[in-house]
Short mmCIF file of C-alpha atoms and ligand atoms in Angstrom, two decimals:
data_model
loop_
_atom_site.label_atom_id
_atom_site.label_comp_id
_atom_site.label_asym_id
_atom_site.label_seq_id
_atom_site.Cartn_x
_atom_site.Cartn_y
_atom_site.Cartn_z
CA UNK P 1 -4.02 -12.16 9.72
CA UNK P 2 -4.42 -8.63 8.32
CA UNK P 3 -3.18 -8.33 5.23
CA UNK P 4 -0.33 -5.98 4.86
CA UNK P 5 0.98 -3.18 1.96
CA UNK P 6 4.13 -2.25 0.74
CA UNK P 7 2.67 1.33 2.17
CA UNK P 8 0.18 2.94 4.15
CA UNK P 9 -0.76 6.47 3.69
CA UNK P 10 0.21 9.01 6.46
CA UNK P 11 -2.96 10.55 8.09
CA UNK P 12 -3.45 13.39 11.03
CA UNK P 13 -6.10 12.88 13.55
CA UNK P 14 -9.44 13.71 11.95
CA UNK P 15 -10.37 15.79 14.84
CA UNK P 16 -6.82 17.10 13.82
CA UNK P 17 -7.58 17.16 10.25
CA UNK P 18 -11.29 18.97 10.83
CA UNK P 19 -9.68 22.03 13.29
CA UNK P 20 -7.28 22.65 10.43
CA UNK P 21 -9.87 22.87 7.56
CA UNK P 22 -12.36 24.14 9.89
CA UNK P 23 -11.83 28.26 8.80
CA UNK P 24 -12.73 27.30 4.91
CA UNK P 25 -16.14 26.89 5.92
CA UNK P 26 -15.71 31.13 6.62
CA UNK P 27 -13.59 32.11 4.13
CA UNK P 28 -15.20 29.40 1.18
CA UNK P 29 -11.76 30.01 -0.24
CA UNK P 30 -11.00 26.17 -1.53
CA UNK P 31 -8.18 27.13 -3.92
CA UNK P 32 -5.90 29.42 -5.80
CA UNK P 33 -3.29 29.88 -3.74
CA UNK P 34 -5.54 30.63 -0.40
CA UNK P 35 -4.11 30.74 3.08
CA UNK P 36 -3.11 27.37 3.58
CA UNK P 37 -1.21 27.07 0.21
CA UNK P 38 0.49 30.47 1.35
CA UNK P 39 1.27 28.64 5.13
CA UNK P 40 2.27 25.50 3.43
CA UNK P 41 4.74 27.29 1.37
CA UNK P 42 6.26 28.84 4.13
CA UNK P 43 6.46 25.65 6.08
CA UNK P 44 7.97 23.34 3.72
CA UNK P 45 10.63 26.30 2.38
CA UNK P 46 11.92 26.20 5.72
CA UNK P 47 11.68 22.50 6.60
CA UNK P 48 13.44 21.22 3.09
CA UNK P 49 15.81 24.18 2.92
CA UNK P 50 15.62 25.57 0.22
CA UNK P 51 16.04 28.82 -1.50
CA UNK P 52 12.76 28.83 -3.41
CA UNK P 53 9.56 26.65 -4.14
CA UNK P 54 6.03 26.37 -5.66
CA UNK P 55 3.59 24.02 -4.71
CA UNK P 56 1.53 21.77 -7.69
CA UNK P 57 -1.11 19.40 -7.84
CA UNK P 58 1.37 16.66 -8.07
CA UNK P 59 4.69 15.70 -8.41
CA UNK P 60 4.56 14.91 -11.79
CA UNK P 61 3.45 17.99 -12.99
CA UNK P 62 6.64 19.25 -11.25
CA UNK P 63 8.49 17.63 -13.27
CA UNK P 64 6.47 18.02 -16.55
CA UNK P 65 6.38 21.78 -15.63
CA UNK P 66 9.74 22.07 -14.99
CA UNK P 67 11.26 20.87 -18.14
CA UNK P 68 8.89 23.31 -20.12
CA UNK P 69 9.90 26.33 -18.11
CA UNK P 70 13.35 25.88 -18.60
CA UNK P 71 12.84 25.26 -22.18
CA UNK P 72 15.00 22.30 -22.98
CA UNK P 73 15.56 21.05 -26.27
CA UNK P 74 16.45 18.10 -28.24
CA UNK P 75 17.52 15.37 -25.65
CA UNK P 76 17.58 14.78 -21.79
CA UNK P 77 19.95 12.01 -20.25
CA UNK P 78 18.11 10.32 -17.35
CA UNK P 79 17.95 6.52 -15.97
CA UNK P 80 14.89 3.80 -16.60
CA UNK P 81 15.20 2.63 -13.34
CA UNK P 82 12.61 4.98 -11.88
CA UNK P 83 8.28 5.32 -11.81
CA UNK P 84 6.93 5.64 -15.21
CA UNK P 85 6.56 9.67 -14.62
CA UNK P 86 10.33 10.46 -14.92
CA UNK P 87 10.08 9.46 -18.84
CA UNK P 88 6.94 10.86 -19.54
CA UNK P 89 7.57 14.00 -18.60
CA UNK P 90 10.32 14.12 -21.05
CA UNK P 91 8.66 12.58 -23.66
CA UNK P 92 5.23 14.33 -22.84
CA UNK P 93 7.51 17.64 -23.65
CA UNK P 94 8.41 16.06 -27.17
CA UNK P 95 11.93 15.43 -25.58
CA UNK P 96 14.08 12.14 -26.04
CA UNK P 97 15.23 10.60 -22.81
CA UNK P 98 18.58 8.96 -23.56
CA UNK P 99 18.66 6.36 -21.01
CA UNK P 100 22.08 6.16 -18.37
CA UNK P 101 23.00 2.84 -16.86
CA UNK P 102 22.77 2.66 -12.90
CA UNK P 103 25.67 1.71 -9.90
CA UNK P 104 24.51 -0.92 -8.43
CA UNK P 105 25.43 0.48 -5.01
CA UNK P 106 22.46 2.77 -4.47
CA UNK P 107 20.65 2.63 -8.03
CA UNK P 108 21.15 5.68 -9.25
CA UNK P 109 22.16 7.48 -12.38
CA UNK P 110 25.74 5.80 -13.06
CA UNK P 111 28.15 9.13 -13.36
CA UNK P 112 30.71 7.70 -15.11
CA UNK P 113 28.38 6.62 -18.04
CA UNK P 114 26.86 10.18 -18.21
CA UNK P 115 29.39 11.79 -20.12
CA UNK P 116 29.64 9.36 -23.21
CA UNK P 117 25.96 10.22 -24.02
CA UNK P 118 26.56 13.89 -23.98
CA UNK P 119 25.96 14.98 -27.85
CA UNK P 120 25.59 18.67 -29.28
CA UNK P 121 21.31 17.62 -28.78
CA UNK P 122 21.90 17.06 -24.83
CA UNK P 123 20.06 20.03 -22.95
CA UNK P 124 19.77 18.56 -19.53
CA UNK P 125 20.40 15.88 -16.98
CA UNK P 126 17.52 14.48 -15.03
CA UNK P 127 18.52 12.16 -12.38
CA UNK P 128 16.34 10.35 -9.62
CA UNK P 129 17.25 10.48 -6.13
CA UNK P 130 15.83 6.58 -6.28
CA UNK P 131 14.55 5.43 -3.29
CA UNK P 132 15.39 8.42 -0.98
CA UNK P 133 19.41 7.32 -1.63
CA UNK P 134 21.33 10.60 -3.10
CA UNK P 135 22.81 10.68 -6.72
CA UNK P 136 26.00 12.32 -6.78
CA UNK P 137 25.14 15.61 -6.83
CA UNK P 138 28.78 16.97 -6.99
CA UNK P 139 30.26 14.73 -10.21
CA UNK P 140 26.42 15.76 -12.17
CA UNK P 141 27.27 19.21 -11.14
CA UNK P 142 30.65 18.90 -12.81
CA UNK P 143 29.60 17.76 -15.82
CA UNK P 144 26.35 20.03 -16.15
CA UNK P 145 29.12 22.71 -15.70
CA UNK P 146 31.74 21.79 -18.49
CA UNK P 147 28.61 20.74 -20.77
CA UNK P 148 26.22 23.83 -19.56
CA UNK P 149 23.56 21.12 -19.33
CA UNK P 150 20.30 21.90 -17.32
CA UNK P 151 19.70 19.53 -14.01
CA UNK P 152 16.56 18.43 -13.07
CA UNK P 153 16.71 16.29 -9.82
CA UNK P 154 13.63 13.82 -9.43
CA UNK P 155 13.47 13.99 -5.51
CA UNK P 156 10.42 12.22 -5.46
CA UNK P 157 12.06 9.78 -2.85
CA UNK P 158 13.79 12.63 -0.69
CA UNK P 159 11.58 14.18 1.23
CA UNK P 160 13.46 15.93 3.95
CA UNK P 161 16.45 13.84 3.05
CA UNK P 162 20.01 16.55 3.81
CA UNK P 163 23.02 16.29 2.45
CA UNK P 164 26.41 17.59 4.27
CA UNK P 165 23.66 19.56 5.97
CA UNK P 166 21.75 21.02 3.22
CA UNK P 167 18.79 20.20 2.14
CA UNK P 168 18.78 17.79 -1.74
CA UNK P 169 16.22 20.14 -2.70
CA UNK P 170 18.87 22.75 -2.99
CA UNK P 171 20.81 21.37 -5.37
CA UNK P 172 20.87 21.38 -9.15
CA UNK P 173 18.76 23.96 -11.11
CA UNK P 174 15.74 22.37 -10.00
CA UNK P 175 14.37 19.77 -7.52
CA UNK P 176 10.88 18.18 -7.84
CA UNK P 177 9.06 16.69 -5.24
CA UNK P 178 5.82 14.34 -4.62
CA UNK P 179 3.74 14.80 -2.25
CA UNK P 180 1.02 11.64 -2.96
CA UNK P 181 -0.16 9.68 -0.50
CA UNK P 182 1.93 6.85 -0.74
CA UNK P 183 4.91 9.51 -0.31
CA UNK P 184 7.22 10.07 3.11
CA UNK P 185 4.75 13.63 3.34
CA UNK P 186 1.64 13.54 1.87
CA UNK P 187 -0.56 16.17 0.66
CA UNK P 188 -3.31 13.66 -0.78
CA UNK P 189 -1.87 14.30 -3.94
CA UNK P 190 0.39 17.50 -4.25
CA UNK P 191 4.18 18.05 -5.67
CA UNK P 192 6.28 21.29 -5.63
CA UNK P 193 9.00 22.59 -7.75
CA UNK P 194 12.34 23.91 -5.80
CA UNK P 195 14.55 25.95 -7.55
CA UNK P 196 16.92 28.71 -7.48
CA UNK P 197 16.58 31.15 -10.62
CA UNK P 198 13.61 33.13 -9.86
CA UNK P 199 12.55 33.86 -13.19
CA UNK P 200 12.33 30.44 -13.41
CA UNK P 201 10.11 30.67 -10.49
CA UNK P 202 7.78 32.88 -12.40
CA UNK P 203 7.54 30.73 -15.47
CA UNK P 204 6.17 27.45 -13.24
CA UNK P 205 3.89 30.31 -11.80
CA UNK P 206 2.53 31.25 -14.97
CA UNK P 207 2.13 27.54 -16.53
CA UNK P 208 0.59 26.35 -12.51
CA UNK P 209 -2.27 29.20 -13.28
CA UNK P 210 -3.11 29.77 -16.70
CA UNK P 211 -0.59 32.41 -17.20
CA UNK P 212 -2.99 34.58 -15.50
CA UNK P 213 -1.28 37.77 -13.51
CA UNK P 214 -4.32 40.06 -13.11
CA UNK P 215 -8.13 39.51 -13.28
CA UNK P 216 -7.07 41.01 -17.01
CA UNK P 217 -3.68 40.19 -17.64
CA UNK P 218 -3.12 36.58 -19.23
CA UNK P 219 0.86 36.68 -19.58
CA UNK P 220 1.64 33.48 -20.92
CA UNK P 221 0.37 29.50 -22.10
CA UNK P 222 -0.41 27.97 -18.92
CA UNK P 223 -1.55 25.32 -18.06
CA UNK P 224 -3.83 24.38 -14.31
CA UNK P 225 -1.59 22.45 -11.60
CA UNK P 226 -2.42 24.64 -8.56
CA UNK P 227 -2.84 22.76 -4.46
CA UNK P 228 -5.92 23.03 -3.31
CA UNK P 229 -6.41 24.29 0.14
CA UNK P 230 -7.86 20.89 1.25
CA UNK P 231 -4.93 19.38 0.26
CA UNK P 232 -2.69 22.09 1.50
CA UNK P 233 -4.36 21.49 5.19
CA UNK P 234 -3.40 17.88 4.72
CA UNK P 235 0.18 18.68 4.30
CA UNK P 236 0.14 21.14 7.00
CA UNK P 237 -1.40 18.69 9.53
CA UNK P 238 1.26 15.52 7.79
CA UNK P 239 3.86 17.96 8.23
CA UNK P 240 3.53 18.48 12.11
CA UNK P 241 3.89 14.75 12.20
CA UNK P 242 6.52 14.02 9.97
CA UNK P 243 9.45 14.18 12.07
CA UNK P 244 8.34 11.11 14.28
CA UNK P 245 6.94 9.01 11.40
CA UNK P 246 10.83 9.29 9.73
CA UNK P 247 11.83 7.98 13.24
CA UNK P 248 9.47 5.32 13.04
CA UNK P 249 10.79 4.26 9.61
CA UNK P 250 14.56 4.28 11.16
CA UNK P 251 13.09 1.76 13.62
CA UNK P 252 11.43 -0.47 10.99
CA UNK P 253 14.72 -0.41 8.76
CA UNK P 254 17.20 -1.12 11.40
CA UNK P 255 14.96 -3.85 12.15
CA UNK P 256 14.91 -5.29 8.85
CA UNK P 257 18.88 -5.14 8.98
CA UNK P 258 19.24 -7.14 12.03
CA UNK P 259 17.52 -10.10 10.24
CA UNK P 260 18.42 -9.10 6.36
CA UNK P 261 22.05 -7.41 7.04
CA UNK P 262 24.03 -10.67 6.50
CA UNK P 263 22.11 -13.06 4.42
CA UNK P 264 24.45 -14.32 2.00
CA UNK P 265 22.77 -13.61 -1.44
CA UNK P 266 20.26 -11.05 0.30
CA UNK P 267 21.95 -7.19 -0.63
CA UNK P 268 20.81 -4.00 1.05
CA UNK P 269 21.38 -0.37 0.94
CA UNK P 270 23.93 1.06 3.12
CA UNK P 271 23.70 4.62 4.51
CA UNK P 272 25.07 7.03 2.56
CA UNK P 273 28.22 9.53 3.77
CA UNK P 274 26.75 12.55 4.67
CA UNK P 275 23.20 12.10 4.42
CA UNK P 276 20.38 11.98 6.59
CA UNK P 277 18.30 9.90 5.09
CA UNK P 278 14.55 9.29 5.33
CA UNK P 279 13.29 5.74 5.27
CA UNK P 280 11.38 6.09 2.28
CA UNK P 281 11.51 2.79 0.68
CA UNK P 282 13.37 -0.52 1.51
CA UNK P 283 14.61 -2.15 -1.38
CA UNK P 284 16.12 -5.65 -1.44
CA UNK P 285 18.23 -7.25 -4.35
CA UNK P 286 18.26 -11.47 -4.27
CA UNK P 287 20.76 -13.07 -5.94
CA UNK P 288 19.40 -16.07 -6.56
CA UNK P 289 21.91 -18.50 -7.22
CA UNK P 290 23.43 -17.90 -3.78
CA UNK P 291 20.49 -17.21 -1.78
CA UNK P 292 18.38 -20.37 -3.08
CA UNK P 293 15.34 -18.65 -4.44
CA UNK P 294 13.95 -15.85 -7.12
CA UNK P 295 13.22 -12.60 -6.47
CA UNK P 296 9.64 -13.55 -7.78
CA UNK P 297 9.42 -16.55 -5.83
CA UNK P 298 9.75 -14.83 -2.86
CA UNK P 299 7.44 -12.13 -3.88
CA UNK P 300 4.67 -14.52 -4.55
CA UNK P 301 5.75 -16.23 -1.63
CA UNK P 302 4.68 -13.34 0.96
CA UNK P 303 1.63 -12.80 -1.38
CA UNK P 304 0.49 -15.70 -0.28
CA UNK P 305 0.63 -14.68 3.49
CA UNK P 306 -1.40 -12.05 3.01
CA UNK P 307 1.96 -9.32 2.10
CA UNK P 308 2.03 -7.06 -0.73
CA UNK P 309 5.95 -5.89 -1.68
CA UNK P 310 6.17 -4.40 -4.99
CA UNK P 311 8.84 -5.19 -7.85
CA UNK P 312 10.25 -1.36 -7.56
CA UNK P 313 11.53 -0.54 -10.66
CA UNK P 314 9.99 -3.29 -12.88
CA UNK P 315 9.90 -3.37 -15.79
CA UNK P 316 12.24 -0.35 -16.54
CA UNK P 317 10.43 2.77 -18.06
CA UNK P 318 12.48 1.53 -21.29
CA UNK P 319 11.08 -1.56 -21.56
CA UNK P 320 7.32 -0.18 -21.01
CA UNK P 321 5.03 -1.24 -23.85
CA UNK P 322 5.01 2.14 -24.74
CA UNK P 323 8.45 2.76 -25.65
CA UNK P 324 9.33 -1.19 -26.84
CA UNK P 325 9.77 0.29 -29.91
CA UNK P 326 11.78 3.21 -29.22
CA UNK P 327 14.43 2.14 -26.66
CA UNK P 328 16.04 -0.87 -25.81
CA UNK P 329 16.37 -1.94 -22.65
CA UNK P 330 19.60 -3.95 -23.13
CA UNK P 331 20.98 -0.80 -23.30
CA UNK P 332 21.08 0.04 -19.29
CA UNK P 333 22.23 -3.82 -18.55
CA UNK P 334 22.83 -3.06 -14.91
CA UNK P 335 19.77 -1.22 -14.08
CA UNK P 336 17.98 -4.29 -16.19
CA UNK P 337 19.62 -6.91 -13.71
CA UNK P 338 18.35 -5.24 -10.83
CA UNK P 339 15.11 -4.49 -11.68
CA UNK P 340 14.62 -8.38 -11.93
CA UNK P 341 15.90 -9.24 -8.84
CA UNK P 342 14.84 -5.97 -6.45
CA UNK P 343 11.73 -6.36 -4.42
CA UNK P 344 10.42 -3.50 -1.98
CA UNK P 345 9.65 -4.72 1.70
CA UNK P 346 6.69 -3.05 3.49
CA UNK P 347 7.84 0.18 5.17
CA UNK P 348 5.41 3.05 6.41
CA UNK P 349 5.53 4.47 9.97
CA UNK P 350 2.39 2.07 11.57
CA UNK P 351 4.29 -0.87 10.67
CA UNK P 352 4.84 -2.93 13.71
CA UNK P 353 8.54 -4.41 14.32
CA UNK P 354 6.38 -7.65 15.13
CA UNK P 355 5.50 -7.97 11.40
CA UNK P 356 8.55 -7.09 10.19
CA UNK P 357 9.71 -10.47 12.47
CA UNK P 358 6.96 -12.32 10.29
CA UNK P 359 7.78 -10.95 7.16
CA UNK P 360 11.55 -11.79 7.35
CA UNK P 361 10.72 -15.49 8.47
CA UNK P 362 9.11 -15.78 5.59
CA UNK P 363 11.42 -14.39 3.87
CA UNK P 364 14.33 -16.50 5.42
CA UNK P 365 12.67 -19.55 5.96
C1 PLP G 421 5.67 9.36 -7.13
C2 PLP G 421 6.72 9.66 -8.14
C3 PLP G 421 6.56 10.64 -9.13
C4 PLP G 421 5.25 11.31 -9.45
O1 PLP G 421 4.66 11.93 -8.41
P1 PLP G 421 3.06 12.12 -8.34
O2 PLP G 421 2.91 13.07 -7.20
O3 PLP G 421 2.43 10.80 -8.11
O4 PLP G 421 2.62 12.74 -9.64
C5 PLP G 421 7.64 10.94 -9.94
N1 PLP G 421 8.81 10.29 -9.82
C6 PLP G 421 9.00 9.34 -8.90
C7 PLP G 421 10.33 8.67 -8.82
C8 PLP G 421 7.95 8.96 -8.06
O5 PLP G 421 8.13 7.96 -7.18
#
């Protein structure tokens, strides 16, 4: 038996692929904001409606980027339960996250815990869209209002994903998204910033390129996070595809509810009012006293068949060696419950319902 991945990269047709990267052999114009950064920007403006966006080398530097251009200060609330990057970025920016518990109906940032954290040092709110489920953008909203807190979605997760009909790029001050290859849309590795300020927009210009507005004007302390073209091409071939792969996902995910939906002691996401979602991940929470086995049992259970899930979020990002000594982890109890007991199914577009069968027998059996 092949073995199989929590993901699979998306990939065009390299005949695909070639025709779209074919012109750079002309124009030897491999990056800087060439043609197919320009085309790509256009595109993706218009398919994740949005207002405004930039596109980086990844999505971390989004969100590292982001946080410097709006200048925050002094300390961020944001959740644990999330890929190492979230935290860093903060703390990369000399920043203090101060760690929100989760709801353990879709695992993210827990609203009602927000507010007791808010001190006179709180600058922002950076919340994860975890998984491709939604935060509730309307309650953070709220709050960043009456506090005039900065948000910063992480919509790593949420590519494409609308809510009542816009697009979860739009909302907040800014919205940062990945584009790496193990990502809904891939650009190899890529990331762009979505936001609505447009001075803003010309502050993650200046820190994507050096500050440089002229061949002699150097306006500001910028840093290099600029798409190449061969990456934008990527993203513009991924992108023509994307559509059906997110309908392929649906398929793989209702699948894995027929057999998963109504295990006692199995518990799964439900769709969320109002959004279309995108299939990004497919998270599954054992409770083992009822279901009759660990959460790492099972895991090693389908690594022995040959299947690779992954323990998404664990450990927390506050219980990372790293920050042992900083944070506690105790501190977000719900968020530490889950992370113990959540395991990530396969899920990418290729995956055949036949081995999502095999994987839940395993699973159930
Ligand atoms: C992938 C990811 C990132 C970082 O994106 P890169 O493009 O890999 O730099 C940030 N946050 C979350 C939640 C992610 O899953």
């Amino acid at each position: 038996m092949d073995k199989i991945f929590v993901t699979k990269s998306s990939m065009p047709s390299f005949d695909d692929y070639i025709n779209e990267i074919r012109d750079i052999w002309d124009t030897h114009w491999l990056t800087n904001m060439g043609s197919k950064h320009k085309r790509l920007q256009a595109e993706l403006k218009e398919y994740l409606g949005v207002e405004n966006i930039d596109l980086l080398t990844n999505g971390h530097m989004a969100l590292e980027l982001s946080i410097q251009a709006l200048g925050l200060t002094g300390e961020v609330i944001t959740t644990p339960f999330t890929f190492a990057s979230t935290t860093h970025a903060i703390v990369r920016n000399n920043l203090t996250p101060v760690f929100c518990d989760i709801n353990t109906d879709d695992y993210t940032i827990d609203v009602d815990k927000i507010e007791p954290l808010i001190t006179e040092k709180t600058s922002a709110i950076m919340p994860v869209h975890v998984y491709g489920n939604i935060c509730d953008v309307e309650a953070i909203q709220r709050l960043a209002d009456k506090y005039k807190l900065k948000v910063i979605y992480d919509a790593a997760h949420t590519f494409g994903v609308t809510y009542k009909g816009k697009g979860i790029g739009s909302f907040g001050d800014v919205s940062c998204f990945s584009f790496h290859a193990t990502k809904v849309f891939n650009t190899i590795e890529g990331g762009a910033v979505c936001f609505r300020d447009k001075a803003f927009g010309e502050e993650i210009y200046n820190l994507k390129n050096f500050g440089i507005r002229g061949p002699e004007e150097v306006v500001g302390v910028g840093a290099n996070a600029k798409m190449n073209e061969f990456c934008a091409a990527m993203g513009l071939c991924n992108l023509r595809n994307v559509d059906s792969e997110i309908a392929k996902r649906k398929r793989i995910v209702e699948r894995y509810r027929e057999h998963l939906g109504s295990v006692n002691g199995i518990k799964l996401c439900k769709n969320q009012d109002g959004v279309v979602p995108n299939y990004a991940y497919f998270p599954v929470v054992f409770e083992e006293k009822v279901f009759g086995k660990s959460r790492d049992e099972i895991s090693d259970k389908l690594a022995a068949e040959g299947i690779f899930s992954r323990k998404y979020f664990y450990p927390l990002t506050n219980a990372f060696d790293c920050y042992k000594d900083k944070f506690n982890a105790a501190d977000t109890p719900k968020a530490l419950e889950i992370s113990k007991r959540v395991l990530t199914l396969p899920l990418y577009a290729d995956l055949s319902l036949e081995d999502v069968d095999r994987i839940c027998n395993i699973i159930l059996n």
